[in-house]
mmCIF file of C-alpha atoms in Angstrom:
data_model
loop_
_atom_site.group_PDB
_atom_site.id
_atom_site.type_symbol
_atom_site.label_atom_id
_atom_site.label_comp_id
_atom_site.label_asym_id
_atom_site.label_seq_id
_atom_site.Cartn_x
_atom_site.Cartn_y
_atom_site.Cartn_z
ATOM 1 C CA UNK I 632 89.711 53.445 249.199
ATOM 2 C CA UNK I 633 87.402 50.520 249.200
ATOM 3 C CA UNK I 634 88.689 46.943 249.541
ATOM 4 C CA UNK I 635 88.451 44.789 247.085
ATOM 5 C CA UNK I 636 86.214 41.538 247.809
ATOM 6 C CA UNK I 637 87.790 37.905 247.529
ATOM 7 C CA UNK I 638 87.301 36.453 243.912
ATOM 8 C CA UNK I 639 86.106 32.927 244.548
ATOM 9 C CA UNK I 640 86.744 32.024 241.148
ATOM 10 C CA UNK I 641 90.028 30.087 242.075
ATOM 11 C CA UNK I 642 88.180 28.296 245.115
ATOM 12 C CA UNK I 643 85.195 27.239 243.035
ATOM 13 C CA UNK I 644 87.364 25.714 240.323
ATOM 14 C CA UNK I 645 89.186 23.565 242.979
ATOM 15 C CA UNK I 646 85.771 22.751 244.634
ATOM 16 C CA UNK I 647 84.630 22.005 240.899
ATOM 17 C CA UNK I 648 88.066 19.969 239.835
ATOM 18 C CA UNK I 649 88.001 18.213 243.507
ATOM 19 C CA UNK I 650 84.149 17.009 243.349
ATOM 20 C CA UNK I 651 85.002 15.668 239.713
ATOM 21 C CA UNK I 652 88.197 14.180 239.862
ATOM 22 C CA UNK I 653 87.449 12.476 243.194
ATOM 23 C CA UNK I 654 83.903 11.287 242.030
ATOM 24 C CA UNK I 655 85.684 9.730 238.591
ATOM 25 C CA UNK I 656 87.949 7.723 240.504
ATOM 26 C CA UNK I 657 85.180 6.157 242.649
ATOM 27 C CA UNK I 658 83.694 5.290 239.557
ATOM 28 C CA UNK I 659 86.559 4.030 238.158
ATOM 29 C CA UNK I 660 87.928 2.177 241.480
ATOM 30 C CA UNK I 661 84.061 0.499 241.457
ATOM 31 C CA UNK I 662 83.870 -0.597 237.663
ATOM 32 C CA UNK I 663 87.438 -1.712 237.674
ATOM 33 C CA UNK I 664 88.596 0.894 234.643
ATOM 34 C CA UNK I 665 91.939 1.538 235.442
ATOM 35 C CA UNK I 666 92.717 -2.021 235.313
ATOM 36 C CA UNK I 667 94.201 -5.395 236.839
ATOM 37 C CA UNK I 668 95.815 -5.546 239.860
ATOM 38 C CA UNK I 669 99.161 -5.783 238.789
ATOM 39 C CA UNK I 670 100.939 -4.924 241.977
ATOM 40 C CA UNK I 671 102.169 -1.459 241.518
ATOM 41 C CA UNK I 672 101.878 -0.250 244.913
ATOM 42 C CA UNK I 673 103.632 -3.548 246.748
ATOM 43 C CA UNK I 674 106.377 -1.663 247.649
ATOM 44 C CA UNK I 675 104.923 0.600 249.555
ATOM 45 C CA UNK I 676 104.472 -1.922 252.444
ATOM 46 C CA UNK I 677 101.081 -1.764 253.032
ATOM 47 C CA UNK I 678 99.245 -4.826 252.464
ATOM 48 C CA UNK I 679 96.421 -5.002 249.875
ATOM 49 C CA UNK I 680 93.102 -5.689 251.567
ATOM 50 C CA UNK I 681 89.825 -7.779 250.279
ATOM 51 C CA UNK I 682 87.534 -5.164 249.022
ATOM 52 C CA UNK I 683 87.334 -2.328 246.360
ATOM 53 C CA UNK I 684 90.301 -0.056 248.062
ATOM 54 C CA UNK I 685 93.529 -2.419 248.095
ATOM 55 C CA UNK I 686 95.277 -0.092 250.305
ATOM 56 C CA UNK I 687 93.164 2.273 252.342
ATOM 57 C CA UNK I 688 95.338 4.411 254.625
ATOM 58 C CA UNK I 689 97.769 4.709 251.332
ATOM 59 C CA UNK I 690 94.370 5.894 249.763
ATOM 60 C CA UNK I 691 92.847 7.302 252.190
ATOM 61 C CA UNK I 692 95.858 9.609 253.423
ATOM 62 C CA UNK I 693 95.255 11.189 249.665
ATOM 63 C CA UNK I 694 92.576 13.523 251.122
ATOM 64 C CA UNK I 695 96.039 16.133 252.283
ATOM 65 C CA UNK I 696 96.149 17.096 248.761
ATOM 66 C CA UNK I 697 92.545 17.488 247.739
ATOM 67 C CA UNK I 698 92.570 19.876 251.493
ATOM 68 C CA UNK I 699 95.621 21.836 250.576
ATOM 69 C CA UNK I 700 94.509 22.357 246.778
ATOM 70 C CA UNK I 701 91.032 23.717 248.074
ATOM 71 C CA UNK I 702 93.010 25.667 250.830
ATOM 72 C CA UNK I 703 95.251 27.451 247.632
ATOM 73 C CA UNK I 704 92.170 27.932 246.091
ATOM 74 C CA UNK I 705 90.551 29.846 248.921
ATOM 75 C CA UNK I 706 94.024 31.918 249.604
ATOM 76 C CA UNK I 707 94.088 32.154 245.592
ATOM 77 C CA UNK I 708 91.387 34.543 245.639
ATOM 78 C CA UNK I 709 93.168 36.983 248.015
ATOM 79 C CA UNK I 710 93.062 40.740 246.482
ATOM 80 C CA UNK I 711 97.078 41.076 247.558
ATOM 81 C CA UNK I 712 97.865 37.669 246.212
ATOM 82 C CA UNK I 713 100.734 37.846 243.431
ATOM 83 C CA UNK I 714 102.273 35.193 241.704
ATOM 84 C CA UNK I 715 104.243 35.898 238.263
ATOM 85 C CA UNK I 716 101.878 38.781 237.357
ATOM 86 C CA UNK I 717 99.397 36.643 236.914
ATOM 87 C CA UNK I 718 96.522 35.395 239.670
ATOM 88 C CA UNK I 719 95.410 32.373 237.415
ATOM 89 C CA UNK I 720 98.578 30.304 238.127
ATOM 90 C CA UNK I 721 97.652 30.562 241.660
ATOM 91 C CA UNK I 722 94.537 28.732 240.697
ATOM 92 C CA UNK I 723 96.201 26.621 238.527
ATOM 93 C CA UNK I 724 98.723 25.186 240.946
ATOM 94 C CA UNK I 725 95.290 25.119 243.491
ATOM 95 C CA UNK I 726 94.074 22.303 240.878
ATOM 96 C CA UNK I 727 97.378 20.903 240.487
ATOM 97 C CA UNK I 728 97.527 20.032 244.021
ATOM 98 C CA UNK I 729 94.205 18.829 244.540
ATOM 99 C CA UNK I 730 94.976 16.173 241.310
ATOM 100 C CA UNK I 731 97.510 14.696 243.357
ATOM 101 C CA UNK I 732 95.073 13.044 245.563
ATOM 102 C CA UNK I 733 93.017 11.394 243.759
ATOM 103 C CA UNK I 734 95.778 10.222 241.159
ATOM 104 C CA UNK I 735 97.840 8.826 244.058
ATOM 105 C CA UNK I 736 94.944 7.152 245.721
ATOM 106 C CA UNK I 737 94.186 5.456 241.985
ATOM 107 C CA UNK I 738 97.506 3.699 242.366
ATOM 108 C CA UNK I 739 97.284 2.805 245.816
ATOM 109 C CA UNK I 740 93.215 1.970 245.945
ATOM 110 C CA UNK I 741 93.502 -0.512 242.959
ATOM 111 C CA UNK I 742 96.909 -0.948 242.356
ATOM 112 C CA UNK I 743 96.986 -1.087 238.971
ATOM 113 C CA UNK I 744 99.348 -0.283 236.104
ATOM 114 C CA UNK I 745 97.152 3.055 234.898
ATOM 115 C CA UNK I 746 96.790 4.128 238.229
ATOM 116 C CA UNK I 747 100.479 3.737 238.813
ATOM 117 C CA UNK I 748 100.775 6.213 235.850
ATOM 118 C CA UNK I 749 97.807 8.716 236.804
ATOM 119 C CA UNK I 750 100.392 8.563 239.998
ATOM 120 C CA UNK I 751 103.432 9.589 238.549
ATOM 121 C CA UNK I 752 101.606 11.858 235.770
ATOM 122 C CA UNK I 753 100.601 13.779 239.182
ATOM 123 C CA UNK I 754 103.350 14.363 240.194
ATOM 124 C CA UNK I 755 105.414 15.755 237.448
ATOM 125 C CA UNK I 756 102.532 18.375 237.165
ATOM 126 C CA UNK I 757 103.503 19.224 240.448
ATOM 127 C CA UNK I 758 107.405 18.924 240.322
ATOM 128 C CA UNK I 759 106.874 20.764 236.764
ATOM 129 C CA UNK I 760 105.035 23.755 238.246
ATOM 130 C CA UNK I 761 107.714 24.403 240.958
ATOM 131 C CA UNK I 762 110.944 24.595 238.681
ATOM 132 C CA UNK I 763 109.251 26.160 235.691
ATOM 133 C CA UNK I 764 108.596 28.656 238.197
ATOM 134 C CA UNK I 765 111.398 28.958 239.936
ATOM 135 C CA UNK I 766 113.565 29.278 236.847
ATOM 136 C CA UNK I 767 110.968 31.858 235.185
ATOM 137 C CA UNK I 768 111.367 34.102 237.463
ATOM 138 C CA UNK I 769 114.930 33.321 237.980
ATOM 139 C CA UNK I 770 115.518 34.594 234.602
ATOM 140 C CA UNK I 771 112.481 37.423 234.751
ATOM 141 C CA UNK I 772 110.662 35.794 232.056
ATOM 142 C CA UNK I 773 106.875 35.729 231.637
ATOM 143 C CA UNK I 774 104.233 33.456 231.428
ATOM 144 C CA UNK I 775 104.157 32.045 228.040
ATOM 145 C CA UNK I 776 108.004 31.064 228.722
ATOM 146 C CA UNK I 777 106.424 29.085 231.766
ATOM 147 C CA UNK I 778 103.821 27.444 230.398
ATOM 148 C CA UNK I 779 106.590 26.257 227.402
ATOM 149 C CA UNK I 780 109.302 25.143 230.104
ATOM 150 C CA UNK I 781 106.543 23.548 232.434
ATOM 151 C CA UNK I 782 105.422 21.195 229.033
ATOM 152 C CA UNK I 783 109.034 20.356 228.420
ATOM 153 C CA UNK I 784 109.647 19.473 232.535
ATOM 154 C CA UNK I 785 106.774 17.337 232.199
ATOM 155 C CA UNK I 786 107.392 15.659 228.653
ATOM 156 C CA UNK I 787 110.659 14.856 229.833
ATOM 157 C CA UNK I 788 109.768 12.836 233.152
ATOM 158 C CA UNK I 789 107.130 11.197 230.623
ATOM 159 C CA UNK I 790 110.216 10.230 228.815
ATOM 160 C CA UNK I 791 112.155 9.604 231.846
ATOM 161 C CA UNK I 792 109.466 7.424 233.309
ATOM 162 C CA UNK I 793 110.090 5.080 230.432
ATOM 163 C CA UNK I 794 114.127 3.979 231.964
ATOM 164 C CA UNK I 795 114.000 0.618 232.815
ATOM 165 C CA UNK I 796 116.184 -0.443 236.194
ATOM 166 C CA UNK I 797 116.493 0.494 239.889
ATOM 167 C CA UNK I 798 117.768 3.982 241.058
ATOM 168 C CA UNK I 799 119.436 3.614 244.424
ATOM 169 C CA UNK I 800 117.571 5.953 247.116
ATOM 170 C CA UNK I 801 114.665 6.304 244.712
ATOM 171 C CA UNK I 802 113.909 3.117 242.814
ATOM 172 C CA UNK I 803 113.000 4.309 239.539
ATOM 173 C CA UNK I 804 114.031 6.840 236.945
ATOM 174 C CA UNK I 805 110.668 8.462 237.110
ATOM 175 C CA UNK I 806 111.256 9.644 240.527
ATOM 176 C CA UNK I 807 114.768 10.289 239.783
ATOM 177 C CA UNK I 808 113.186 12.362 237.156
ATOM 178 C CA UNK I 809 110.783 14.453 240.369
ATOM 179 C CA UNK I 810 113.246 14.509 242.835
ATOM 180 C CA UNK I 811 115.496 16.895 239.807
ATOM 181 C CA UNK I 812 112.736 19.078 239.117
ATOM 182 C CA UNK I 813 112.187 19.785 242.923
ATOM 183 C CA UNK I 814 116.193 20.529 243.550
ATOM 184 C CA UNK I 815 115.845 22.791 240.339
ATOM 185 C CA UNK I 816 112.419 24.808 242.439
ATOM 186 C CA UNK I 817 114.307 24.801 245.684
ATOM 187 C CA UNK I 818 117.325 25.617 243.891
ATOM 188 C CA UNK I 819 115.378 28.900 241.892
ATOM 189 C CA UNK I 820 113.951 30.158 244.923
ATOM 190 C CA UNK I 821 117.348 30.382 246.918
ATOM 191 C CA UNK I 822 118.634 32.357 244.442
ATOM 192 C CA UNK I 823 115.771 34.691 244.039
ATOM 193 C CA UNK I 824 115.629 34.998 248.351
ATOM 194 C CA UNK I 825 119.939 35.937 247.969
ATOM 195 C CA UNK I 826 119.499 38.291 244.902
ATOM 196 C CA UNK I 827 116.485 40.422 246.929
ATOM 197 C CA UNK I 828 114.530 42.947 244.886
ATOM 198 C CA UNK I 829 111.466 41.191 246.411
ATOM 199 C CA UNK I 830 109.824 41.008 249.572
ATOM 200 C CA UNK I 831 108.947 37.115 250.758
ATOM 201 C CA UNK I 832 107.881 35.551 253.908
ATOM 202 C CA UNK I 833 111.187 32.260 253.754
ATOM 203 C CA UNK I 834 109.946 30.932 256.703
ATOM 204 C CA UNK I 835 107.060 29.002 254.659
ATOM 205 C CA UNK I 836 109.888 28.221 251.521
ATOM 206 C CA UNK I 837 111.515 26.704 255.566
ATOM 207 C CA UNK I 838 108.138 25.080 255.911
ATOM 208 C CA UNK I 839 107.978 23.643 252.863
ATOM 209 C CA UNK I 840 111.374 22.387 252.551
ATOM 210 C CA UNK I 841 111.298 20.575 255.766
ATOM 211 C CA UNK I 842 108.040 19.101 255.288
ATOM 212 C CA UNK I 843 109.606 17.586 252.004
ATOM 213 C CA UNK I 844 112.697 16.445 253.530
ATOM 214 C CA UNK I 845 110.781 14.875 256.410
ATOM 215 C CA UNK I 846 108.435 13.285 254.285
ATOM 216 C CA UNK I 847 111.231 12.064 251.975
ATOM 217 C CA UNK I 848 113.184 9.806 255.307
ATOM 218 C CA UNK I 849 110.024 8.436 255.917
ATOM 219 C CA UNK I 850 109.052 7.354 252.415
ATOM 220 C CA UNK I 851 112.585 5.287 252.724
ATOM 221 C CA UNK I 852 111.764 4.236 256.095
ATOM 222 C CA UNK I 853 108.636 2.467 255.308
ATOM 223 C CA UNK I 854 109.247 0.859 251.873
ATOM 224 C CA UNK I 855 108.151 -3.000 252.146
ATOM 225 C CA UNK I 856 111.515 -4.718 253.155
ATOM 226 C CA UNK I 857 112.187 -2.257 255.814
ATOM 227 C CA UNK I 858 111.763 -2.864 259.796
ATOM 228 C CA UNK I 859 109.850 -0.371 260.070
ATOM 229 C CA UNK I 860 106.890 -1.806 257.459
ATOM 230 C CA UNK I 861 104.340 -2.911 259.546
ATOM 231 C CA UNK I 862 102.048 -4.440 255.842
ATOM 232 C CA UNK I 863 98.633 -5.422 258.328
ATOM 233 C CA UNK I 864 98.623 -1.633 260.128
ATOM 234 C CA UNK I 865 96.744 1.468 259.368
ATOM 235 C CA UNK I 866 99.200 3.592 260.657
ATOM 236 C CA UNK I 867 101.200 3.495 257.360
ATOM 237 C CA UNK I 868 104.606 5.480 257.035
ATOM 238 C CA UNK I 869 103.895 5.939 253.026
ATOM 239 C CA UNK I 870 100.617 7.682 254.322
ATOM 240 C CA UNK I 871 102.590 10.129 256.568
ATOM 241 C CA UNK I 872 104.337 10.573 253.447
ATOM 242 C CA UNK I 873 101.202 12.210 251.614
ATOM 243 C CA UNK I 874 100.564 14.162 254.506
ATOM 244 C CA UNK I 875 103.630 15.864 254.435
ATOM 245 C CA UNK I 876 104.214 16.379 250.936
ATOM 246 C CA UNK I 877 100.419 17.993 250.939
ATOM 247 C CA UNK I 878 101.647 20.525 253.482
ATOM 248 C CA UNK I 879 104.925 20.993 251.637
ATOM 249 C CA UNK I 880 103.046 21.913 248.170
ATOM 250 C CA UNK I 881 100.728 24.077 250.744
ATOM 251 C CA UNK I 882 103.653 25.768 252.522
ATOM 252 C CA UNK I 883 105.327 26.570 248.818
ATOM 253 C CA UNK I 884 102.184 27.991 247.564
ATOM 254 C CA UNK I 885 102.203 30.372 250.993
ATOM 255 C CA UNK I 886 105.493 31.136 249.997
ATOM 256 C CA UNK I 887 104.801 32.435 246.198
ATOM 257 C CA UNK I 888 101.460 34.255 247.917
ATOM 258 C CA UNK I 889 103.865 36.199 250.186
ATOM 259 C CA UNK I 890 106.016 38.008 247.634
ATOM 260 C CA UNK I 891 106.272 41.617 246.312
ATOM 261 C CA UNK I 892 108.351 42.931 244.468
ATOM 262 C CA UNK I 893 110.254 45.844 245.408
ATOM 263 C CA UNK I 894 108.430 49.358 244.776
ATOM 264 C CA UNK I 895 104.407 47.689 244.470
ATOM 265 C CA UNK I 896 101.821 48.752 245.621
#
């Protein structure tokens, strides 16, 4: 039997999404679109520089995501890769991930108030993806009931986003809001690796756990406030923070990649 070839299809569109989304921002970081500085990104200790990019290893540090989302592209167009029946949510979650970077670095490069959205809109695409997945195949449902629960995951953080007041541990409702929708993913998949009936490689749903985790005690560790917030260094703990939550979203996407269901070929 012959082998199939790898579909490049999936790595294109995150080479196409990547090149785009990236080059907008520049635009938009240049011009001054997204806005006033209005000091959305303070708390994130590093301090804002003269120049177009207020905070560049914040910004900078971006780059993880746009790398993983092009590496889940490339893996996306695998001839064994499986995920809910349907190859084009590997692709989509490969553009999902790559948005992340440049709508992080829009808060962090000008910190304004749109680009503190664009931020947060970024990641509920990302939080959303996880648990509507998780919980769809939880409950052995198919792709239209995913693409209806991921909407409603990320209509309610926009809802969620709009709480007023401090969240201890996590600031703000919004990521109150993220943080839920990631238990809910890490939640699903437990129960999917304890039920069986599939095949998966855990050690990457390990990976990407830890990496989360890890990234999370830093993100407290290096608010502004904290001794460890060094505001004039480019060795930023909110950075390390990207970087780790880029190979978390990899490691999860490795995860979904490595699973077959009982009985397949």
């Amino acid at each position: 039997m012959t082998a199939r070839a790898r579909d490049l299809r999936p790595f294109v569109l995150a080479c196409v999404v990547a090149v785009a989304s990236v080059g907008m921002l520049w635009l938009a970081v240049v011009h001054g679109w997204l806005g006033p500085d209005v000091g959305r990104g303070d708390r994130f200790c590093e301090a804002a520089r003269d120049g177009d990019v207020l905070q560049p290893a914040n910004t900078f540090s971006n780059a993880g995501f746009v790398l993983a989302g092009l590496a889940i592209g490339w893996r996306a167009g695998h001839p064994r890769t499986t995920i809910a029946a349907n190859p084009r949510l590997a692709s989509a979650y490969g553009v999902v991930v790559v948005l992340l970077g440049p709508a992080s670095a829009a808060m962090h490069a000008t910190q304004s108030a749109l680009g503190g959205h664009l931020d947060l809109l970024s990641m509920y695409l990302v939080a959303g993806f996880a648990s509507a997945y998780a919980v769809t195949r939880v409950l052995g449902r198919g792709t239209a009931f995913f693409a209806v629960l991921f909407i409603a995951a990320v209509g309610v953080c926009e809802v969620v986003e709009r709480v007023p007041g401090h969240v201890p541990m996590v600031d703000i409702a919004a990521n109150l809001a993220f943080g839920l929708l990631l238990l809910v993913a890490l939640a699903g998949e437990a129960v999917l690796w304890r039920r069986g009936g599939a095949s998966r490689q855990v050690g990457w749903g390990f990976a990407s756990a830890g990496a989360l985790a890890l990234a999370f005690a830093i993100w407290n560790l290096a608010k502004d406030g904290s001794s460890f917030c060094q505001p004039q260094s480019l060795v930023q703990g909110h950075a390390a923070w990207h970087l780790l939550c880029a190979v978390a979203a990899y490691c999860l996407y490795r995860l979904y990649a490595s699973e077959r269901v009982s009985g397949a070929a």
